Tab-separated table of C-alpha atoms in Angstrom:
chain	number	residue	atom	x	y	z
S	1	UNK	CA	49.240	-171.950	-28.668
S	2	UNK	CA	45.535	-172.441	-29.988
S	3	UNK	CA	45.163	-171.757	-33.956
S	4	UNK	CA	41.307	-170.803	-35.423
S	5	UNK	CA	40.995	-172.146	-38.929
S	6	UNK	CA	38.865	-169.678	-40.638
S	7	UNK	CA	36.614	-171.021	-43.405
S	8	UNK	CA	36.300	-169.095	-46.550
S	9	UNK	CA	32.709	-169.038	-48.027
S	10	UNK	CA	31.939	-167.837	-51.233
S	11	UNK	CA	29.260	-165.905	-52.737
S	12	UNK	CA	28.001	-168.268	-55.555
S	13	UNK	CA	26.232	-165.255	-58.587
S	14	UNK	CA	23.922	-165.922	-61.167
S	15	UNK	CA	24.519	-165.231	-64.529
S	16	UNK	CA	21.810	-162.602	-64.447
S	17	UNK	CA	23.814	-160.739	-61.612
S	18	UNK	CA	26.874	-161.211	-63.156
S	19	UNK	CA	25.970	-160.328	-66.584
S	20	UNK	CA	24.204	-157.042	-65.144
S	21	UNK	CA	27.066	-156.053	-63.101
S	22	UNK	CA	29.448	-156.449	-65.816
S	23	UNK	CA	26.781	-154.144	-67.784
S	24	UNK	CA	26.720	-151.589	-65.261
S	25	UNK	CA	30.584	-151.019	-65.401
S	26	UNK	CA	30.563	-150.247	-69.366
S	27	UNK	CA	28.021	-147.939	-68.172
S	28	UNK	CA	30.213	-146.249	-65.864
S	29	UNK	CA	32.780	-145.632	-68.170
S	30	UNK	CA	32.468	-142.469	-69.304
S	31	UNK	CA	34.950	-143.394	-72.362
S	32	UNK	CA	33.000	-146.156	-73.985
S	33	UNK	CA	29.576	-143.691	-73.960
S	34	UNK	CA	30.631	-141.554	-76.841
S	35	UNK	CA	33.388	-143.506	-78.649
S	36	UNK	CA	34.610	-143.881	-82.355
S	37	UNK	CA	35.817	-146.592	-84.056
S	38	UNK	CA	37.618	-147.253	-86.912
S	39	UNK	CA	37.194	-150.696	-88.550
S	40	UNK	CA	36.194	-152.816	-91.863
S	41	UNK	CA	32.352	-153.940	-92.060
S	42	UNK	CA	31.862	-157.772	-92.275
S	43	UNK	CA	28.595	-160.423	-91.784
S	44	UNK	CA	26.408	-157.534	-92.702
S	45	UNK	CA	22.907	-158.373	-91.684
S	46	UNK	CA	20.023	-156.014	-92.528
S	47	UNK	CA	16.746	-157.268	-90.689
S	48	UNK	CA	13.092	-156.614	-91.905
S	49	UNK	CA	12.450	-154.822	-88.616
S	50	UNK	CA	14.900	-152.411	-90.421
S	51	UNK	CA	17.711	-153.053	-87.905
S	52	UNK	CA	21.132	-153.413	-89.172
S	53	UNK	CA	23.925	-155.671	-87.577
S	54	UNK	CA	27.625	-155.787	-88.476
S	55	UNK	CA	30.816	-156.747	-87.080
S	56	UNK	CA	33.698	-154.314	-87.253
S	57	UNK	CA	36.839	-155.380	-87.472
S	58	UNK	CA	40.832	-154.832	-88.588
S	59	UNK	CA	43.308	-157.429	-88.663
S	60	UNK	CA	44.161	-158.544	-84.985
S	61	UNK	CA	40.125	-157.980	-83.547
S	62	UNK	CA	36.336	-157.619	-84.097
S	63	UNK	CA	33.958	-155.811	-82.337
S	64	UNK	CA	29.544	-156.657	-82.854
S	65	UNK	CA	27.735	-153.685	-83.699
S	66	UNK	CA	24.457	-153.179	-83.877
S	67	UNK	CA	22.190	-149.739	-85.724
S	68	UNK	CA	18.704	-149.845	-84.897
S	69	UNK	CA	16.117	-148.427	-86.974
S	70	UNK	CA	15.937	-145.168	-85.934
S	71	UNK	CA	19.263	-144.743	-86.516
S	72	UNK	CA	20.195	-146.433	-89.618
S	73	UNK	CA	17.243	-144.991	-91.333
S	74	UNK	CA	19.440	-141.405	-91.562
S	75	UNK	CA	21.951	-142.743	-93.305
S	76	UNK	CA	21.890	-141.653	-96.679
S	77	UNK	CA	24.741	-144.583	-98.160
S	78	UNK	CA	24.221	-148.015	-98.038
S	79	UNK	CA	26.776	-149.842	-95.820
S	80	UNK	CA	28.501	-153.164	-97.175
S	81	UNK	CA	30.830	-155.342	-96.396
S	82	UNK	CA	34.387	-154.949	-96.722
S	83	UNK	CA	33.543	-150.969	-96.392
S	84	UNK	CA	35.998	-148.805	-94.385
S	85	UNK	CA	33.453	-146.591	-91.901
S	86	UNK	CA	33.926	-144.983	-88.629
S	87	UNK	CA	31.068	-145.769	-85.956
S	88	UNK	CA	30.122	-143.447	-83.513
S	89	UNK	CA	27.876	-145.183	-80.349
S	90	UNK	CA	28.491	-146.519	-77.131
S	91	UNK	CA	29.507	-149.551	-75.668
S	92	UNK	CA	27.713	-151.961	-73.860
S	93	UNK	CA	26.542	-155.649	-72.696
S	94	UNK	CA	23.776	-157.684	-74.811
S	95	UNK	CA	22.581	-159.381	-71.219
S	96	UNK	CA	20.711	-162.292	-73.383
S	97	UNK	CA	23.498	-163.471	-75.356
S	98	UNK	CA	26.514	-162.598	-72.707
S	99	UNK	CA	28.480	-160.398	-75.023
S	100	UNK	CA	29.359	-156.663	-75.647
S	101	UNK	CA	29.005	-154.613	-78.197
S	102	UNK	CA	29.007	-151.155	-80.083
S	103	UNK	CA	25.065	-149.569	-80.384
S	104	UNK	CA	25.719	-147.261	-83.226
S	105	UNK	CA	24.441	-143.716	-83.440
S	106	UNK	CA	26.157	-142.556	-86.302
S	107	UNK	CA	28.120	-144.302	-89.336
S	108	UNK	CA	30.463	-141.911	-91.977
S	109	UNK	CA	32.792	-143.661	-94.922
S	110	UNK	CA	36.297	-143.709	-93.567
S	111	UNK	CA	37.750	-141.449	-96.512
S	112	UNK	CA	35.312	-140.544	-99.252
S	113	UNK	CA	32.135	-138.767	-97.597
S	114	UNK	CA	29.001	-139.547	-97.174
S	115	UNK	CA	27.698	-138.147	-100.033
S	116	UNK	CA	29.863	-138.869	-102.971
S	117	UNK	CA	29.570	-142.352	-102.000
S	118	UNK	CA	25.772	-142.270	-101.798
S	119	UNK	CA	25.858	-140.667	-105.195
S	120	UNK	CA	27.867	-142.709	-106.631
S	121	UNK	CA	26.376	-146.053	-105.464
S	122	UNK	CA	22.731	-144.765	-106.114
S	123	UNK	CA	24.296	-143.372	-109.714
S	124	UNK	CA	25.196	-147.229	-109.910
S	125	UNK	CA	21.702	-148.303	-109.162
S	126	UNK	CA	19.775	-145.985	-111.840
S	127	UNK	CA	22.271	-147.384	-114.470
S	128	UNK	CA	21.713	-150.849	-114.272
S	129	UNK	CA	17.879	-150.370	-114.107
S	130	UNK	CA	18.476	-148.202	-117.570
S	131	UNK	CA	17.549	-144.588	-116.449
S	132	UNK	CA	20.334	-142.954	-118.295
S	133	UNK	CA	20.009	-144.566	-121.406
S	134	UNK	CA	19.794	-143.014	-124.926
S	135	UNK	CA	16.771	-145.120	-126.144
S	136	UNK	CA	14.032	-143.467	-123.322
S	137	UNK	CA	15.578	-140.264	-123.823
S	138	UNK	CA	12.648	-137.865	-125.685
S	139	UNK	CA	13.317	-135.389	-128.173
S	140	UNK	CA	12.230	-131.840	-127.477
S	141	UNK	CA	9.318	-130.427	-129.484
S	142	UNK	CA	10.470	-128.121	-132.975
S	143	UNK	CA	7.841	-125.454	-131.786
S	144	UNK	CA	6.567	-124.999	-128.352
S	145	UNK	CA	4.060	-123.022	-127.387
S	146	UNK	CA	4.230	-123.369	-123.032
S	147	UNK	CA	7.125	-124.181	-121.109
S	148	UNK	CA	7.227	-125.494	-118.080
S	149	UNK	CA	9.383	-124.203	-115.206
S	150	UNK	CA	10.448	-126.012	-111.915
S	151	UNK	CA	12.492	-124.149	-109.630
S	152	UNK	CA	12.735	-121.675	-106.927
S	153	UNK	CA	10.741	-118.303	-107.601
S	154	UNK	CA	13.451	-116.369	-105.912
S	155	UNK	CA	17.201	-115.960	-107.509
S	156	UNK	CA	18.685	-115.624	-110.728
S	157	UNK	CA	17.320	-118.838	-112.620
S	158	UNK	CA	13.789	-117.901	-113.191
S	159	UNK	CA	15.366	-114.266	-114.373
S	160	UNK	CA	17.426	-115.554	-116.884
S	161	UNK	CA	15.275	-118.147	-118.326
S	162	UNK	CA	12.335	-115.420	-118.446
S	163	UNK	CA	14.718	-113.284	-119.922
S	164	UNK	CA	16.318	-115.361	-122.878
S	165	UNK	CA	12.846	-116.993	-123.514
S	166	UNK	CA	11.142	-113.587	-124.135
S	167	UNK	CA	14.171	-112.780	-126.446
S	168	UNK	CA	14.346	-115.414	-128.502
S	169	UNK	CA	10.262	-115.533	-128.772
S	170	UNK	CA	8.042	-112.657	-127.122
S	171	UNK	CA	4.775	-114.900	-127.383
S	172	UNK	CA	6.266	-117.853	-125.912
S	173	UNK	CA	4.242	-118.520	-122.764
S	174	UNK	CA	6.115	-119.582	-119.549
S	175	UNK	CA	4.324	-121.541	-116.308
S	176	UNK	CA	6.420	-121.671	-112.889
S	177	UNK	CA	5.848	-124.164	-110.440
S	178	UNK	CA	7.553	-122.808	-107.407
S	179	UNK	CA	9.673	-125.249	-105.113
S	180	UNK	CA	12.404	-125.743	-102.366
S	181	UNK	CA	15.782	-126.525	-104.227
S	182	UNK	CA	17.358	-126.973	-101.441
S	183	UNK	CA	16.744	-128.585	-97.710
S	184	UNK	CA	14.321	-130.945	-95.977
S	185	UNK	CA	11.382	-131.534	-98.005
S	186	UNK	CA	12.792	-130.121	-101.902
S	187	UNK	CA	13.227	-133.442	-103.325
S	188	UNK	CA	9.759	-134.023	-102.804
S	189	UNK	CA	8.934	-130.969	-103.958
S	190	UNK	CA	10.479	-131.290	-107.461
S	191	UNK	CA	8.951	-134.440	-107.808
S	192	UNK	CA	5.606	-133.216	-107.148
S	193	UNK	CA	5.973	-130.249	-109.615
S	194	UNK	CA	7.171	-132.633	-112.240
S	195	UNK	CA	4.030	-134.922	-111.220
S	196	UNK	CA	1.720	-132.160	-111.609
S	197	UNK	CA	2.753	-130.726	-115.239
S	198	UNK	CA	2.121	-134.328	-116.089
S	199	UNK	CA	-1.159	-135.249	-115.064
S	200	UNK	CA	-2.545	-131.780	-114.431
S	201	UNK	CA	-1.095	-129.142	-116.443
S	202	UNK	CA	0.358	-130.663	-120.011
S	203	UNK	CA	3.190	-128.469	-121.344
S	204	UNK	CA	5.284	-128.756	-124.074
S	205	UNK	CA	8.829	-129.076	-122.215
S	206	UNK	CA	9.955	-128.868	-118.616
S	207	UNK	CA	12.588	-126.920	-117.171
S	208	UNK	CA	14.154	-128.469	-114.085
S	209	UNK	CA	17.210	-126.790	-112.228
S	210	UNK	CA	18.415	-124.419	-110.137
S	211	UNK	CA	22.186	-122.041	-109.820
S	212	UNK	CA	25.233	-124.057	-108.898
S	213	UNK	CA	26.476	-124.628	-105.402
S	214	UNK	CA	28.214	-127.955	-103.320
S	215	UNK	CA	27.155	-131.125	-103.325
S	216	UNK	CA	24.958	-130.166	-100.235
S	217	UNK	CA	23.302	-127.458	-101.812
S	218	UNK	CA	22.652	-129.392	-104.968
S	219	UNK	CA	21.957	-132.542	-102.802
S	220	UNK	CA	17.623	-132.588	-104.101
S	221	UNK	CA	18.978	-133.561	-107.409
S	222	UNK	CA	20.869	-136.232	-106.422
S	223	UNK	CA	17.383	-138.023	-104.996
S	224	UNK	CA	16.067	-140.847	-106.177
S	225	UNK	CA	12.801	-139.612	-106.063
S	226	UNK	CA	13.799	-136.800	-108.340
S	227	UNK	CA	15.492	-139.517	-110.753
S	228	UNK	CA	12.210	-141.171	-111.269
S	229	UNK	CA	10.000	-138.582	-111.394
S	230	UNK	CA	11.942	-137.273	-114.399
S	231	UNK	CA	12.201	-140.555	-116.170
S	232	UNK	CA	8.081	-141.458	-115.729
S	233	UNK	CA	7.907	-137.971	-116.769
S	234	UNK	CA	5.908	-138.263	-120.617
S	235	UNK	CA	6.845	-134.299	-121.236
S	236	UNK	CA	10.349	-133.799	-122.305
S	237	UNK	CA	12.386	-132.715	-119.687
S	238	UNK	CA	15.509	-130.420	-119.643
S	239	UNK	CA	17.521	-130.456	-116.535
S	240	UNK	CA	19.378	-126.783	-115.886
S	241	UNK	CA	21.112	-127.727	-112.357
S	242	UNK	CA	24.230	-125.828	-111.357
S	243	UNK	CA	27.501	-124.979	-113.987
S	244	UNK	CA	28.964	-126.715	-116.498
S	245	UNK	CA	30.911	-128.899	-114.050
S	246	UNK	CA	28.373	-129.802	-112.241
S	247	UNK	CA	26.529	-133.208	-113.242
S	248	UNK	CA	23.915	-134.482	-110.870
S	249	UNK	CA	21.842	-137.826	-111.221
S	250	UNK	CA	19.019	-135.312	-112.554
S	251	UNK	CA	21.397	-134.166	-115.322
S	252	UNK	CA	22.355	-138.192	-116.488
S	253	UNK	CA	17.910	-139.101	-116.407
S	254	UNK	CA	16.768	-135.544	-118.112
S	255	UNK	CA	16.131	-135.905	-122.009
S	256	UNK	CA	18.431	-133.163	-122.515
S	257	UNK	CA	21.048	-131.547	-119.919
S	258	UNK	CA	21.467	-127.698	-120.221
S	259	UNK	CA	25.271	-126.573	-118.736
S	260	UNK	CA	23.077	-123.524	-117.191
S	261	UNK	CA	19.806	-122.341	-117.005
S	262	UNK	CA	20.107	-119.431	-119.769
S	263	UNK	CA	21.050	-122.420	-122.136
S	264	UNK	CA	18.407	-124.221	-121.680
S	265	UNK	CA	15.739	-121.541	-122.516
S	266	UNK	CA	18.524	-121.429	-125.545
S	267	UNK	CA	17.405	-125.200	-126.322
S	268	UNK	CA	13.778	-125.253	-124.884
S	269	UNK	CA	12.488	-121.715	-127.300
S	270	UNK	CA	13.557	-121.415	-130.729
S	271	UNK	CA	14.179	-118.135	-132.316
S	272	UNK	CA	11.739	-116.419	-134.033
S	273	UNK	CA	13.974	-114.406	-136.623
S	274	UNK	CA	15.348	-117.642	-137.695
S	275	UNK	CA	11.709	-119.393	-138.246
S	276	UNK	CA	10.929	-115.967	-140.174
S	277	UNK	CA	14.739	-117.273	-142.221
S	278	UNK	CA	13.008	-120.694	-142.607
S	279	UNK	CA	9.538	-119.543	-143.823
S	280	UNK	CA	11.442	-117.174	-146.659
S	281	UNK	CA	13.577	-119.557	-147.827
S	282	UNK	CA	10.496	-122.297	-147.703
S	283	UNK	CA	8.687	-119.922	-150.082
S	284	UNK	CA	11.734	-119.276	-152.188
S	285	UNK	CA	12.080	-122.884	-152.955
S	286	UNK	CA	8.260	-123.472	-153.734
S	287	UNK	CA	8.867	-120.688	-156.388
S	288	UNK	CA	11.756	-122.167	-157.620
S	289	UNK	CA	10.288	-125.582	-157.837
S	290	UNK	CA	7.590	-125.024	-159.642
S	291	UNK	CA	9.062	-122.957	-162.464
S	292	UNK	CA	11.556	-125.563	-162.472
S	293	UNK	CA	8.120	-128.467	-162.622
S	294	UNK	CA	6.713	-126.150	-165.757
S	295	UNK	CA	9.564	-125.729	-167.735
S	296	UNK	CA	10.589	-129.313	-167.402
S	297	UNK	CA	6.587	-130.174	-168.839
S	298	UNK	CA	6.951	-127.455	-171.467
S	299	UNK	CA	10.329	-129.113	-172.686
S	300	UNK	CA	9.114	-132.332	-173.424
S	301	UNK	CA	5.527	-131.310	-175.099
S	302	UNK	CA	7.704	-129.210	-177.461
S	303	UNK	CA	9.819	-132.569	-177.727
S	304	UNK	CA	6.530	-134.460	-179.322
S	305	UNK	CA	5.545	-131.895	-181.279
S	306	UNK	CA	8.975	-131.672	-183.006
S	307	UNK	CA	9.020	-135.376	-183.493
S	308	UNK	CA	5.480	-135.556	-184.847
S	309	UNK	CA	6.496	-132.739	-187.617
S	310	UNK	CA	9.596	-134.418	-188.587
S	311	UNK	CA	7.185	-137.607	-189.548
S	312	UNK	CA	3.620	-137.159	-191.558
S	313	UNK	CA	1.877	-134.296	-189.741
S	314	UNK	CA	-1.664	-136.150	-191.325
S	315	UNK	CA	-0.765	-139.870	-190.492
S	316	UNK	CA	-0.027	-138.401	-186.965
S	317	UNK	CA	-2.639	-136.238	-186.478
S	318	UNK	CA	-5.371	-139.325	-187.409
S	319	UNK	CA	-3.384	-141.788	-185.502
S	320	UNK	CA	-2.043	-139.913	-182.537
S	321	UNK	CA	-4.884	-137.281	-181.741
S	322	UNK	CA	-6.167	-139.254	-178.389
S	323	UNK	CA	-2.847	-139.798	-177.622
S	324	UNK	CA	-1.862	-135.916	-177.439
S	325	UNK	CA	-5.128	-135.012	-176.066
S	326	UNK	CA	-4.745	-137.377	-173.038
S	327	UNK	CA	-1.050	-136.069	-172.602
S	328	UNK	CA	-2.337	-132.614	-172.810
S	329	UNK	CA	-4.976	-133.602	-169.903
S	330	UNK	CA	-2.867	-135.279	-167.696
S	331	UNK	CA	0.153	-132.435	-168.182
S	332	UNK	CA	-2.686	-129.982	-167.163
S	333	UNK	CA	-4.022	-132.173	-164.300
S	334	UNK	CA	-0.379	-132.629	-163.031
S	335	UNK	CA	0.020	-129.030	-163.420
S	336	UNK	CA	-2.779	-127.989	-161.511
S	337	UNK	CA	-2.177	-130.517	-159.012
S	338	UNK	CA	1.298	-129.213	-158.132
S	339	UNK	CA	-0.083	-125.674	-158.031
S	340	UNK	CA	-2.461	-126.651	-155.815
S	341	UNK	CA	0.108	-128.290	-153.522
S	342	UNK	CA	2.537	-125.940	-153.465
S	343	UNK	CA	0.203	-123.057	-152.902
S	344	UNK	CA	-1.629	-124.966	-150.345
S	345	UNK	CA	2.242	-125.315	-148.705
S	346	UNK	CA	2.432	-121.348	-149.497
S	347	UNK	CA	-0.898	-120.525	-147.832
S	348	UNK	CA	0.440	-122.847	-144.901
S	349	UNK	CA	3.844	-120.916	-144.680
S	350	UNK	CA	2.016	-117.448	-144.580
S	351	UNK	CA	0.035	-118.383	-141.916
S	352	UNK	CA	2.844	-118.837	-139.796
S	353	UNK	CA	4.855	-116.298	-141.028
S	354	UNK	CA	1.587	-113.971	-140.434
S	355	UNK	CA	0.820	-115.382	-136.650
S	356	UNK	CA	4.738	-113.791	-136.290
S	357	UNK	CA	4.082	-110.651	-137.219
S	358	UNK	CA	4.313	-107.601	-134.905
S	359	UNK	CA	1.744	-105.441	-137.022
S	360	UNK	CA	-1.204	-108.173	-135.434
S	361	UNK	CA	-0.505	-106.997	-132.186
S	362	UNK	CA	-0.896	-103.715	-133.154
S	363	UNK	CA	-3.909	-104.047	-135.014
S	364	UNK	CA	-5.119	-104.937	-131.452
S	365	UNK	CA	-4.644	-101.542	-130.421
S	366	UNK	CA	-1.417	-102.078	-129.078
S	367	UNK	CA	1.452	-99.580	-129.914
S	368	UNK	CA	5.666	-99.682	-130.327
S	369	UNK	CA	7.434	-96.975	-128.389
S	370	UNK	CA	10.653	-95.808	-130.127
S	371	UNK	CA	13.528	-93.967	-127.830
S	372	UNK	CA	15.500	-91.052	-129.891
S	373	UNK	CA	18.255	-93.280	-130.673
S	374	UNK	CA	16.292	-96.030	-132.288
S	375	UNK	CA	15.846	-98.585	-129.270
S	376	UNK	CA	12.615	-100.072	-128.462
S	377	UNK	CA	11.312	-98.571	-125.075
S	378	UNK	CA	10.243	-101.589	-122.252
S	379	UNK	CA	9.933	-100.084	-118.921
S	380	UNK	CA	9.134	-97.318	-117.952
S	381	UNK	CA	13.020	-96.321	-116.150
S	382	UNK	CA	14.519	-96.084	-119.773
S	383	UNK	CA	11.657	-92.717	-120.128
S	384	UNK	CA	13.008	-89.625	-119.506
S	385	UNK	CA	11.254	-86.018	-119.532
S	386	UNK	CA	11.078	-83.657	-122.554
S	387	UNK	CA	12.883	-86.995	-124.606
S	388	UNK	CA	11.451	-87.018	-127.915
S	389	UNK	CA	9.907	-90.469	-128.799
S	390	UNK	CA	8.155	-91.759	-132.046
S	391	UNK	CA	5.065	-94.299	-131.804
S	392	UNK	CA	4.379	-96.664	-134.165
S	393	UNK	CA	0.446	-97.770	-134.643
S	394	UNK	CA	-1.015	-100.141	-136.869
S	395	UNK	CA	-0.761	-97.770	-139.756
S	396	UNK	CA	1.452	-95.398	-138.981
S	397	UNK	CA	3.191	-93.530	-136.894
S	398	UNK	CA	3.486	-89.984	-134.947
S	399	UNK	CA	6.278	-88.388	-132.604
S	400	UNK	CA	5.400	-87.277	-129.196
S	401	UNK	CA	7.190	-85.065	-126.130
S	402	UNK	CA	7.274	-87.244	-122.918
S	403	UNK	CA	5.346	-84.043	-120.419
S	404	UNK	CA	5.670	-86.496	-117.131
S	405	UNK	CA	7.127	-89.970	-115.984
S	406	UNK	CA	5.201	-91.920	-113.378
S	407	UNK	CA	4.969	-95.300	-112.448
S	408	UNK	CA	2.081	-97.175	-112.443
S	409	UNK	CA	0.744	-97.946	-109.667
């Protein structure tokens, strides 16, 4: 019996082959293309080139990651170590160092989401750098004559700020700078309207806000570019965003936070029957004052007169005339003094009171239309044919029958 001895040859492989081979069968796996893992970050490294690498691990393995640019420049939280995430990539082979790894497409906090924690570790970040504190915060102006108004021209906001504003002062002038308050492109929006009262259109206070809504919706406010443009801002600022549970990163860096729009026209425009209050009981204590001021004087120069008589009305008269005559003088130049004052303070008090009253409007040729029950009439839905209604002019008024009802044009 003849027996062949076969010799087995091997195919010696370079690393490059290997390596590339190994490669293609991650690629071929359809399960490690779109895969999620669960893991703690660890030896976070975050590259100039913007590139991000990270191992993920738990507590019997580690797996390299890696998040290039253009993906870890959408992530709106900023990844550290010892953070519970969940990556979302594919798998594959790094040919130049030997090894696999995870390229990751998406990352999301394992438990609290994405945007509580970016809020929360931005709200971090403003607060050590001392946006929220007291000491920058500005106090709003006593009288304002413009207020400024950042928020969407559509919705109830800018109605119920225009509404309580005109109430609580008709001649208070309002300026809207409509924006996005929600979506790509609002934060910047905001912060350009905020930019723009400031260095182009000075106001007396800023309104910032918007109606309530989720996180999501009231996401702009929660920028960082919003947060700073707020706290640069030299014009008080007021922020009005969402209900009173709602507190965004706007709310903490505004000078004053308003639970809801309507309040903060309440804090922004003070009310004119109350100044009227202030001016009357201004002049009432002026009055009061200075018949107070020239009793008091009359008191005492009856005082020195009394004592003078109860001594030698001669001896006093020779040795005390340029005495009396100089208190005499300076009682009359104090009196006249405080007059002057307090009528200059007077004059001052009218003026205001005057720039208040209704009756200069009129004067303009303007008129007050009067429904039969009493109630002022504003538009022209509250008119009604053959109604009765009484105008008021400068000086006087007249009733009139309403003949026809149109709208204007």
């Amino acid at each position: 019996m003849i027996y062949r001895v076969l010799e087995v040859v091997s195919v010696i492989h370079s690393v490059s082959d290997l390596t590339k081979f190994i490669k293609n069968m991650f690629q071929y796996e359809p399960i490690l293309q779109n895969v999620m893992v669960r893991g703690e970050i660890s030896n976070l490294k975050t590259y100039t080139s913007g590139h991000v690498y990270f191992t993920l691990k738990d507590k019997n393995a580690a797996l390299k990651c890696v998040m290039f640019k253009s993906r870890a420049s959408t992530l709106i939280f900023r990844p550290e170590n010892g953070m519970q995430v969940i990556a979302d990539g594919h798998v594959s082979v790094y040919e130049t160092a030997g090894v696999y790894q995870l390229y990751v497409d998406r990352l999301i906090p394992d438990g609290a989401g994405a945007l509580s924690l970016a809020y929360e570790q931005l709200k971090a970040k403003l607060s050590e750098e001392g946006l929220f504190d007291d000491e920058y915060k500005k106090e709003l102006p006593r009288f304002p004559k413009t207020i400024g108004i950042v928020t969407s021209p559509s919705g109830a906001v800018l109605h119920d700020i225009h509404h309580v504003s005109k109430r609580r002062d008709p001649n208070i002038k309002l300026v809207l700078y409509p924006v996005k308050v929600q979506g790509d492109g609002a934060a910047e929006e905001i912060a350009h309207a905020i930019e723009f009262f400031n260095e182009k259109y000075p106001v007396d206070v800023l309104i910032v806000g918007r109606g309530g809504g989720s996180i999501e919706d009231l996401w702009a406010f929660n920028e960082e570019i919003v947060a700073r443009a707020i706290f640069a801002s030299k014009i008080p600022v007021i922020s009005a965003v969402g209900h009173e549970t709602d507190f965004t990163l706007a709310d903490f860096t505004a000078d004053v936070r308003a639970a809801t729009p309507s309040q903060a026209a309440e804090l922004a425009v003070p009310n004119r029957e109350e100044l009227l209050s202030l001016v009357s009981g201004l002049e009432s204590r002026l009055i009061s004052s200075k018949n107070y001021f020239l009793r008091s004087e009359r008191g005492r120069l009856i005082d020195v007169i009394e004592r003078f008589m109860r001594q030698s009305p001669q001896k006093l008269l020779a040795d005390n005339r340029q005495h009396v005559d100089d208190l005499a003088l300076r009682l009359k130049a104090s009196s006249s003094r405080l007059l002057t004052n307090k009528k200059t303070n007077l004059d001052t008090a009218m003026d205001k009171l005057e720039l208040l009253n209704p009756i200069r409007v009129l004067r303009r040729g303007y008129s007050i239309v009067y429904a039969e029950d009493g109630s002022i009439l504003r538009r022209i839905n509250q008119v009604k044919s053959d109604e009765t209604i009484t105008v008021m002019l400068a000086d006087g008024k007249f009733k009139a029958q309403i003949v026809n009802v149109g709208e204007e044009a």
